[in-house]
mmCIF file of C-alpha atoms in Angstrom:
data_model
loop_
_atom_site.group_PDB
_atom_site.id
_atom_site.type_symbol
_atom_site.label_atom_id
_atom_site.label_comp_id
_atom_site.label_asym_id
_atom_site.label_seq_id
_atom_site.Cartn_x
_atom_site.Cartn_y
_atom_site.Cartn_z
ATOM 1 C CA MET A 1 -17.140 -5.749 -5.840
ATOM 2 C CA LYS A 2 -16.201 -2.387 -4.054
ATOM 3 C CA ILE A 3 -12.903 -1.712 -2.693
ATOM 4 C CA LEU A 4 -11.894 0.391 0.277
ATOM 5 C CA CYS A 5 -8.515 1.349 1.156
ATOM 6 C CA ILE A 6 -7.248 3.013 4.322
ATOM 7 C CA GLY A 7 -4.286 5.151 5.479
ATOM 8 C CA GLU A 8 -2.218 8.160 4.653
ATOM 9 C CA ALA A 9 -2.941 10.391 1.948
ATOM 10 C CA LEU A 10 0.393 13.059 1.926
ATOM 11 C CA ILE A 11 2.357 15.215 0.320
ATOM 12 C CA ASP A 12 5.808 14.229 -0.796
ATOM 13 C CA MET A 13 8.411 17.028 -1.368
ATOM 14 C CA ILE A 14 11.166 15.500 -3.285
ATOM 15 C CA CYS A 15 14.577 17.469 -3.229
ATOM 16 C CA THR A 16 15.727 17.677 -7.071
ATOM 17 C CA ASP A 17 19.131 18.639 -5.927
ATOM 18 C CA LYS A 18 21.006 15.516 -6.315
ATOM 19 C CA GLY A 19 23.071 14.630 -3.678
ATOM 20 C CA MET A 20 22.160 17.232 -1.267
ATOM 21 C CA PRO A 21 20.943 17.082 2.005
ATOM 22 C CA LEU A 22 17.617 18.670 2.802
ATOM 23 C CA SER A 23 19.179 21.526 4.951
ATOM 24 C CA GLU A 24 21.072 22.715 1.884
ATOM 25 C CA GLY A 25 18.477 21.807 -0.802
ATOM 26 C CA SER A 26 17.048 24.402 -2.848
ATOM 27 C CA ASN A 27 14.824 22.873 -4.993
ATOM 28 C CA PHE A 28 11.997 20.626 -4.321
ATOM 29 C CA LEU A 29 9.197 18.780 -6.462
ATOM 30 C CA LYS A 30 5.669 18.200 -4.888
ATOM 31 C CA LYS A 31 4.064 15.155 -5.305
ATOM 32 C CA THR A 32 0.820 13.372 -4.261
ATOM 33 C CA GLY A 33 1.563 10.362 -1.839
ATOM 34 C CA GLY A 34 0.850 7.949 0.477
ATOM 35 C CA ALA A 35 0.806 4.359 -0.419
ATOM 36 C CA PRO A 36 -2.908 3.318 0.188
ATOM 37 C CA THR A 37 -3.105 6.588 -1.940
ATOM 38 C CA ASN A 38 -1.309 5.117 -4.746
ATOM 39 C CA VAL A 39 -3.240 1.878 -4.445
ATOM 40 C CA ALA A 40 -6.552 3.353 -4.721
ATOM 41 C CA ALA A 41 -5.529 5.379 -7.888
ATOM 42 C CA ALA A 42 -3.940 2.584 -9.333
ATOM 43 C CA ILE A 43 -7.229 0.587 -8.760
ATOM 44 C CA ALA A 44 -9.292 3.322 -10.118
ATOM 45 C CA ALA A 45 -7.119 3.586 -13.137
ATOM 46 C CA LEU A 46 -7.389 -0.117 -14.356
ATOM 47 C CA GLY A 47 -11.617 0.513 -14.030
ATOM 48 C CA GLY A 48 -12.517 -0.437 -10.475
ATOM 49 C CA LYS A 49 -14.425 0.724 -7.896
ATOM 50 C CA VAL A 50 -12.722 2.272 -4.546
ATOM 51 C CA GLU A 51 -12.918 4.652 -1.922
ATOM 52 C CA LEU A 52 -10.078 6.038 0.042
ATOM 53 C CA ALA A 53 -10.446 6.638 3.744
ATOM 54 C CA ALA A 54 -7.920 9.086 4.821
ATOM 55 C CA LYS A 55 -7.478 12.431 6.765
ATOM 56 C CA VAL A 56 -6.305 15.561 5.183
ATOM 57 C CA GLY A 57 -5.620 19.130 6.335
ATOM 58 C CA LYS A 58 -8.358 21.881 5.127
ATOM 59 C CA ASP A 59 -5.459 23.615 2.915
ATOM 60 C CA PRO A 60 -4.195 23.811 -0.559
ATOM 61 C CA PHE A 61 -2.630 20.506 0.102
ATOM 62 C CA GLY A 62 -5.474 18.285 1.224
ATOM 63 C CA HIS A 63 -7.454 19.977 -1.556
ATOM 64 C CA GLN A 64 -4.625 18.286 -3.933
ATOM 65 C CA LEU A 65 -4.723 15.137 -2.789
ATOM 66 C CA ILE A 66 -8.560 15.270 -2.544
ATOM 67 C CA GLU A 67 -8.760 16.487 -6.461
ATOM 68 C CA THR A 68 -6.013 14.115 -7.511
ATOM 69 C CA MET A 69 -8.156 11.038 -6.117
ATOM 70 C CA ARG A 70 -11.144 12.640 -7.790
ATOM 71 C CA SER A 71 -9.445 12.745 -11.269
ATOM 72 C CA PHE A 72 -8.814 9.133 -11.334
ATOM 73 C CA GLY A 73 -12.411 8.126 -10.193
ATOM 74 C CA VAL A 74 -11.296 7.307 -6.644
ATOM 75 C CA GLY A 75 -14.118 7.553 -4.178
ATOM 76 C CA ILE A 76 -13.656 10.711 -2.064
ATOM 77 C CA GLN A 77 -16.584 10.510 0.798
ATOM 78 C CA ALA A 78 -14.287 9.113 3.256
ATOM 79 C CA MET A 79 -11.259 11.519 2.420
ATOM 80 C CA LEU A 80 -12.170 14.232 5.429
ATOM 81 C CA GLU A 81 -10.516 17.384 5.844
ATOM 82 C CA ASP A 82 -9.283 18.053 9.052
ATOM 83 C CA PRO A 83 -8.913 22.257 10.059
ATOM 84 C CA ARG A 84 -6.900 21.932 13.012
ATOM 85 C CA HIS A 85 -4.141 19.986 11.646
ATOM 86 C CA PHE A 86 -2.101 20.387 8.333
ATOM 87 C CA THR A 87 -1.736 18.057 5.645
ATOM 88 C CA THR A 88 1.152 15.610 6.432
ATOM 89 C CA PHE A 89 4.455 15.988 4.684
ATOM 90 C CA ALA A 90 7.595 13.873 3.852
ATOM 91 C CA PHE A 91 10.747 15.682 2.785
ATOM 92 C CA VAL A 92 13.064 13.257 1.014
ATOM 93 C CA SER A 93 16.387 13.952 -0.360
ATOM 94 C CA LEU A 94 18.883 11.014 -2.224
ATOM 95 C CA MET A 95 22.338 10.980 -1.020
ATOM 96 C CA ASN A 96 25.333 10.260 -3.435
ATOM 97 C CA ASN A 97 26.029 7.486 -1.075
ATOM 98 C CA GLY A 98 22.378 5.831 -1.582
ATOM 99 C CA GLU A 99 20.914 6.638 1.786
ATOM 100 C CA ARG A 100 17.906 9.060 2.330
ATOM 101 C CA ASP A 101 17.727 12.426 4.220
ATOM 102 C CA PHE A 102 14.254 12.252 5.306
ATOM 103 C CA VAL A 103 11.758 14.244 7.515
ATOM 104 C CA PHE A 104 8.396 13.332 8.143
ATOM 105 C CA ASN A 105 6.120 16.423 9.118
ATOM 106 C CA ARG A 106 2.989 14.311 10.333
ATOM 107 C CA GLY A 107 -0.326 16.190 10.711
ATOM 108 C CA ALA A 108 -4.007 15.583 9.309
ATOM 109 C CA ASP A 109 -3.079 11.909 8.310
ATOM 110 C CA ALA A 110 -2.832 10.801 12.024
ATOM 111 C CA GLN A 111 -6.062 12.054 12.950
ATOM 112 C CA LEU A 112 -8.457 9.696 11.296
ATOM 113 C CA SER A 113 -10.442 8.413 14.006
ATOM 114 C CA ILE A 114 -12.633 5.390 15.132
ATOM 115 C CA ASP A 115 -15.555 7.578 14.851
ATOM 116 C CA ASP A 116 -14.809 8.490 11.332
ATOM 117 C CA ILE A 117 -14.443 4.998 10.559
ATOM 118 C CA ASP A 118 -17.526 4.235 11.631
ATOM 119 C CA SER A 119 -19.349 6.684 9.755
ATOM 120 C CA ILE A 120 -18.432 4.456 6.574
ATOM 121 C CA ASN A 121 -20.618 2.331 5.007
ATOM 122 C CA LEU A 122 -19.477 -1.035 4.733
ATOM 123 C CA ASN A 123 -22.414 -2.680 3.331
ATOM 124 C CA ASN A 124 -21.112 -2.432 -0.291
ATOM 125 C CA ILE A 125 -17.537 -3.240 0.398
ATOM 126 C CA SER A 126 -15.864 -6.030 -0.341
ATOM 127 C CA ILE A 127 -12.319 -5.850 -0.170
ATOM 128 C CA ILE A 128 -10.600 -3.760 2.433
ATOM 129 C CA HIS A 129 -6.703 -2.797 1.828
ATOM 130 C CA PHE A 130 -4.658 -1.614 4.910
ATOM 131 C CA GLY A 131 -1.579 -0.341 3.044
ATOM 132 C CA SER A 132 -0.042 2.183 5.452
ATOM 133 C CA ALA A 133 3.268 1.988 7.875
ATOM 134 C CA THR A 134 1.723 5.095 9.499
ATOM 135 C CA GLY A 135 -1.322 3.133 10.742
ATOM 136 C CA PHE A 136 1.218 1.730 13.546
ATOM 137 C CA LEU A 137 2.559 5.051 14.383
ATOM 138 C CA PRO A 138 0.840 6.381 17.815
ATOM 139 C CA GLY A 139 -2.168 8.579 17.117
ATOM 140 C CA PRO A 140 -5.996 8.033 16.488
ATOM 141 C CA LEU A 141 -4.971 6.211 13.227
ATOM 142 C CA GLN A 142 -3.412 3.463 15.079
ATOM 143 C CA ALA A 143 -6.556 2.883 16.943
ATOM 144 C CA ALA A 144 -9.000 3.253 13.580
ATOM 145 C CA TYR A 145 -6.890 0.827 11.956
ATOM 146 C CA LEU A 146 -7.276 -1.974 14.857
ATOM 147 C CA HIS A 147 -10.892 -0.890 14.669
ATOM 148 C CA LEU A 148 -11.492 -1.428 10.899
ATOM 149 C CA LEU A 149 -9.801 -4.614 10.883
ATOM 150 C CA GLN A 150 -12.284 -6.167 13.398
ATOM 151 C CA LYS A 151 -15.177 -4.799 11.483
ATOM 152 C CA ALA A 152 -13.807 -6.438 8.304
ATOM 153 C CA LEU A 153 -13.618 -9.730 9.998
ATOM 154 C CA HIS A 154 -17.045 -9.379 11.692
ATOM 155 C CA HIS A 155 -18.522 -8.774 8.324
ATOM 156 C CA ASN A 156 -16.605 -11.250 6.681
ATOM 157 C CA ILE A 157 -15.065 -9.019 4.219
ATOM 158 C CA PHE A 158 -11.947 -9.942 2.234
ATOM 159 C CA ILE A 159 -8.761 -8.720 4.039
ATOM 160 C CA SER A 160 -5.505 -7.363 2.095
ATOM 161 C CA PHE A 161 -2.528 -6.014 3.844
ATOM 162 C CA ASP A 162 0.766 -4.354 2.780
ATOM 163 C CA PRO A 163 2.872 -3.381 5.751
ATOM 164 C CA ASN A 164 4.880 -0.954 3.736
ATOM 165 C CA TYR A 165 7.950 -0.693 6.373
ATOM 166 C CA ARG A 166 9.990 2.623 6.337
ATOM 167 C CA HIS A 167 13.040 2.390 8.242
ATOM 168 C CA LEU A 168 13.451 6.212 8.911
ATOM 169 C CA LEU A 169 9.806 5.986 10.557
ATOM 170 C CA PHE A 170 10.593 2.923 13.081
ATOM 171 C CA LYS A 171 14.022 2.947 13.122
ATOM 172 C CA ASN A 172 14.024 3.163 16.931
ATOM 173 C CA ASN A 173 10.998 1.013 17.388
ATOM 174 C CA THR A 174 11.131 -1.760 14.964
ATOM 175 C CA ASP A 175 9.945 -4.636 17.503
ATOM 176 C CA SER A 176 6.222 -2.497 17.509
ATOM 177 C CA PHE A 177 6.055 -2.235 13.842
ATOM 178 C CA VAL A 178 6.814 -6.128 13.487
ATOM 179 C CA ASN A 179 4.176 -7.043 16.338
ATOM 180 C CA GLN A 180 1.702 -4.842 15.126
ATOM 181 C CA SER A 181 1.960 -6.167 11.418
ATOM 182 C CA TRP A 182 1.866 -9.952 12.586
ATOM 183 C CA HIS A 183 -1.680 -9.220 14.175
ATOM 184 C CA PHE A 184 -2.853 -8.136 10.371
ATOM 185 C CA LEU A 185 -0.638 -10.928 8.872
ATOM 186 C CA ARG A 186 -2.570 -13.494 11.058
ATOM 187 C CA ASN A 187 -5.730 -12.058 9.897
ATOM 188 C CA CYS A 188 -5.621 -11.230 6.276
ATOM 189 C CA ASN A 189 -6.874 -12.805 3.194
ATOM 190 C CA PHE A 190 -3.976 -11.914 0.772
ATOM 191 C CA PHE A 191 -1.050 -9.714 1.784
ATOM 192 C CA LYS A 192 2.436 -8.519 -0.267
ATOM 193 C CA VAL A 193 5.763 -8.062 0.920
ATOM 194 C CA SER A 194 9.257 -7.358 0.081
ATOM 195 C CA ASP A 195 11.968 -9.782 0.487
ATOM 196 C CA GLU A 196 13.267 -7.589 2.784
ATOM 197 C CA GLU A 197 10.367 -6.899 4.844
ATOM 198 C CA ALA A 198 9.801 -10.694 4.674
ATOM 199 C CA MET A 199 12.954 -11.448 6.243
ATOM 200 C CA LEU A 200 12.530 -8.605 8.973
ATOM 201 C CA LEU A 201 8.869 -9.554 9.816
ATOM 202 C CA THR A 202 10.040 -13.214 10.103
ATOM 203 C CA ASN A 203 13.342 -11.980 12.034
ATOM 204 C CA THR A 204 15.341 -14.474 9.443
ATOM 205 C CA GLN A 205 18.366 -14.114 7.497
ATOM 206 C CA THR A 206 17.261 -15.515 4.192
ATOM 207 C CA LEU A 207 14.301 -15.304 1.829
ATOM 208 C CA GLU A 208 13.772 -19.205 2.049
ATOM 209 C CA ALA A 209 13.660 -19.106 5.874
ATOM 210 C CA ALA A 210 11.467 -16.256 5.952
ATOM 211 C CA THR A 211 9.118 -17.940 3.393
ATOM 212 C CA THR A 212 8.996 -20.966 5.597
ATOM 213 C CA VAL A 213 7.958 -19.158 8.539
ATOM 214 C CA LEU A 214 5.253 -17.291 6.621
ATOM 215 C CA LEU A 215 3.856 -20.339 4.758
ATOM 216 C CA ASP A 216 3.632 -22.009 8.407
ATOM 217 C CA GLU A 217 2.298 -18.973 10.426
ATOM 218 C CA THR A 218 -0.540 -17.106 8.079
ATOM 219 C CA LYS A 219 -3.590 -18.359 6.431
ATOM 220 C CA GLY A 220 -3.539 -15.826 3.480
ATOM 221 C CA VAL A 221 -2.210 -16.104 0.210
ATOM 222 C CA PHE A 222 0.869 -13.999 -0.351
ATOM 223 C CA ALA A 223 3.033 -12.624 -2.550
ATOM 224 C CA ILE A 224 7.102 -11.570 -2.166
ATOM 225 C CA THR A 225 8.496 -9.040 -4.580
ATOM 226 C CA LEU A 226 11.831 -9.921 -5.819
ATOM 227 C CA GLY A 227 12.291 -7.210 -8.340
ATOM 228 C CA LYS A 228 13.759 -8.492 -11.407
ATOM 229 C CA ASP A 229 13.713 -11.831 -9.983
ATOM 230 C CA GLY A 230 9.773 -11.825 -10.063
ATOM 231 C CA THR A 231 7.315 -12.735 -7.625
ATOM 232 C CA LEU A 232 7.342 -15.321 -5.065
ATOM 233 C CA LEU A 233 3.762 -16.325 -4.321
ATOM 234 C CA GLY A 234 2.656 -18.395 -1.466
ATOM 235 C CA PHE A 235 -0.373 -20.509 -1.949
ATOM 236 C CA ASN A 236 -1.666 -23.630 0.166
ATOM 237 C CA GLY A 237 1.398 -24.076 1.734
ATOM 238 C CA GLN A 238 3.385 -24.362 -1.171
ATOM 239 C CA GLN A 239 5.846 -21.620 -2.900
ATOM 240 C CA TYR A 240 6.047 -20.737 -6.906
ATOM 241 C CA ILE A 241 8.021 -18.114 -8.321
ATOM 242 C CA ILE A 242 5.880 -16.017 -11.270
ATOM 243 C CA PRO A 243 8.912 -14.628 -13.821
ATOM 244 C CA SER A 244 8.850 -10.492 -13.525
ATOM 245 C CA ILE A 245 8.306 -8.630 -16.484
ATOM 246 C CA PRO A 246 11.351 -7.169 -18.074
ATOM 247 C CA VAL A 247 11.751 -3.148 -18.106
ATOM 248 C CA LYS A 248 14.278 -0.332 -18.300
ATOM 249 C CA PRO A 249 13.135 1.313 -15.175
ATOM 250 C CA VAL A 250 12.885 4.789 -15.219
ATOM 251 C CA ASP A 251 11.273 5.082 -11.664
ATOM 252 C CA THR A 252 10.290 2.585 -9.522
ATOM 253 C CA THR A 253 8.067 4.816 -6.995
ATOM 254 C CA GLY A 254 4.806 3.079 -6.634
ATOM 255 C CA ALA A 255 5.581 -0.020 -8.445
ATOM 256 C CA GLY A 256 4.583 -2.109 -5.461
ATOM 257 C CA ASP A 257 1.560 -0.426 -4.845
ATOM 258 C CA ALA A 258 0.433 -0.858 -8.587
ATOM 259 C CA PHE A 259 0.994 -4.431 -7.885
ATOM 260 C CA VAL A 260 -1.056 -4.576 -5.080
ATOM 261 C CA GLY A 261 -3.849 -2.090 -7.126
ATOM 262 C CA ALA A 262 -3.565 -4.861 -10.010
ATOM 263 C CA VAL A 263 -4.144 -7.860 -7.530
ATOM 264 C CA LEU A 264 -7.169 -6.349 -5.973
ATOM 265 C CA TYR A 265 -8.654 -4.972 -9.248
ATOM 266 C CA GLN A 266 -8.585 -8.639 -10.472
ATOM 267 C CA LEU A 267 -10.397 -10.058 -7.235
ATOM 268 C CA SER A 268 -13.006 -7.190 -7.400
ATOM 269 C CA LYS A 269 -14.179 -8.547 -10.690
ATOM 270 C CA LEU A 270 -15.120 -12.129 -9.298
ATOM 271 C CA ASP A 271 -17.835 -13.660 -7.535
ATOM 272 C CA PRO A 272 -17.345 -12.639 -3.628
ATOM 273 C CA ALA A 273 -18.419 -16.468 -2.940
ATOM 274 C CA THR A 274 -15.609 -17.566 -4.421
ATOM 275 C CA ILE A 275 -12.844 -15.055 -3.798
ATOM 276 C CA ASN A 276 -11.323 -17.305 -0.896
ATOM 277 C CA GLU A 277 -11.572 -20.686 -3.288
ATOM 278 C CA LEU A 278 -9.345 -19.581 -6.028
ATOM 279 C CA SER A 279 -7.062 -22.364 -7.905
ATOM 280 C CA LEU A 280 -3.123 -21.757 -8.139
ATOM 281 C CA GLU A 281 -3.518 -21.145 -11.920
ATOM 282 C CA MET A 282 -6.055 -18.340 -10.984
ATOM 283 C CA TRP A 283 -3.829 -16.500 -8.657
ATOM 284 C CA SER A 284 -0.591 -17.150 -10.767
ATOM 285 C CA HIS A 285 -2.432 -15.393 -13.884
ATOM 286 C CA MET A 286 -3.507 -12.033 -11.430
ATOM 287 C CA VAL A 287 -0.008 -12.173 -10.446
ATOM 288 C CA ILE A 288 1.455 -12.146 -13.918
ATOM 289 C CA ASN A 289 -0.657 -9.326 -14.638
ATOM 290 C CA ALA A 290 0.162 -7.474 -11.378
ATOM 291 C CA ASN A 291 3.590 -7.766 -12.475
ATOM 292 C CA LYS A 292 2.473 -6.050 -15.767
ATOM 293 C CA ALA A 293 1.258 -2.988 -13.990
ATOM 294 C CA GLY A 294 4.363 -2.580 -11.629
ATOM 295 C CA ALA A 295 6.401 -2.652 -14.737
ATOM 296 C CA ARG A 296 4.393 -0.421 -16.750
ATOM 297 C CA THR A 297 4.677 2.238 -13.234
ATOM 298 C CA CYS A 298 8.646 1.701 -13.287
ATOM 299 C CA GLU A 299 8.627 3.348 -16.814
ATOM 300 C CA TYR A 300 7.203 7.115 -15.799
ATOM 301 C CA MET A 301 8.596 9.306 -13.410
ATOM 302 C CA GLY A 302 6.420 9.219 -10.447
ATOM 303 C CA ALA A 303 3.389 7.292 -9.324
ATOM 304 C CA MET A 304 0.468 9.186 -10.248
ATOM 305 C CA GLU A 305 2.072 10.161 -13.439
ATOM 306 C CA ALA A 306 2.659 6.522 -14.399
ATOM 307 C CA PHE A 307 -1.143 5.529 -13.299
ATOM 308 C CA LYS A 308 -2.197 8.022 -15.682
ATOM 309 C CA HIS A 309 -0.426 5.282 -18.468
ATOM 310 C CA LEU A 310 -2.128 2.444 -16.478
ATOM 311 C CA ASN A 311 -5.222 0.549 -17.474
ATOM 312 C CA ASN A 312 -6.569 -2.909 -18.021
ATOM 313 C CA GLN A 313 -5.702 -3.704 -21.473
ATOM 314 C CA ILE A 314 -2.018 -4.642 -20.282
ATOM 315 C CA PHE A 315 -3.748 -7.956 -19.133
ATOM 316 C CA ASP A 316 -4.022 -11.139 -20.407
#
C-alpha cells in the first residue's frame, strides 16, 4: 500500500544564539522541515512506499527539500517547483523564558492547487495523510486540502489526520483552525493529537473531558500523545493508555511526526480490505512501535538527522 502525504514543505531557520530575539540573532541553522514532509521521510526511513504532495520554490531551498526527500526514498513526482513564489521559511528563536520568537515567511507551499491535486493518480494510493496546520490558512492549499479529502472519501481511501496546531499561525483566528479541523476529525479513519490540541479542539479544560468528546464525536481510531506519560488510544468508544518508552531526549523535534509515520507504515503493510477492522490488540501493538519511533527520534538533534537512524528493526 502506498501512502500520500500532503501539506507544507519548508525551510526552518533556527536561531542558535540562545535566548536572543530574531532581531538580534546572528547565527541560524538551516533545516528541512514541514510536518507532512517529516512524516513522509519517517515512513520512507522505515521502509514504506510514500509520496509527498507539496509545492516549493524554484530556488536553492526548494531544491534542498526535493533532494532531501529523494535521499530518503520519498516519491517526489507531486513535489512541484513554483517559479513565481519563493520557498516558505519559518524563522524561530527560543527565548530564555521558554517563549518562541517566530516569523513565518510564507511562499510556495501555499500555492498547491486543486489542479495540482487532480494531476495525482490516486489509483495506487491506499492511505492519505493530512498533516499540515498551514493547510487551514488562506490560499490555494486550503482549497486543495479540502478537495483531496473529498476525493479520498469518494475513493474510499484510508484517511489520516494530524492538525499540528501552531499558536503563532492562528493566535488571532483559533476558531477558524478548530472549525476546519473538525471537518477532518469527523471524516478520518485515524488521527493523532497532543493533549493540548485535544483540549483546544474540544473546548475543554481536562484531558478526561477532551477524550470523552472525541470518543463521542468522532468515528476513527485516535491517539493522544502524552509525552513521558505515554499515549492514550481511543478505540471503539473506550480509552487505553499505552506506556511511553524511557528516553533522555536530546531534541523532541519531529517525534510526533515519527509517531504518525510509524503508525502509517505499519498500516500500509496490512491488507487494505481489513484495515478498518483491526482489533484493539493490533492497534495497541502499532502504538507501542510508534512510541519507539518517537523515542528514537528524540535521541538526535533535528528531525531529518534522527530519521537517518530510524528503521523497522526497532519494532517488535
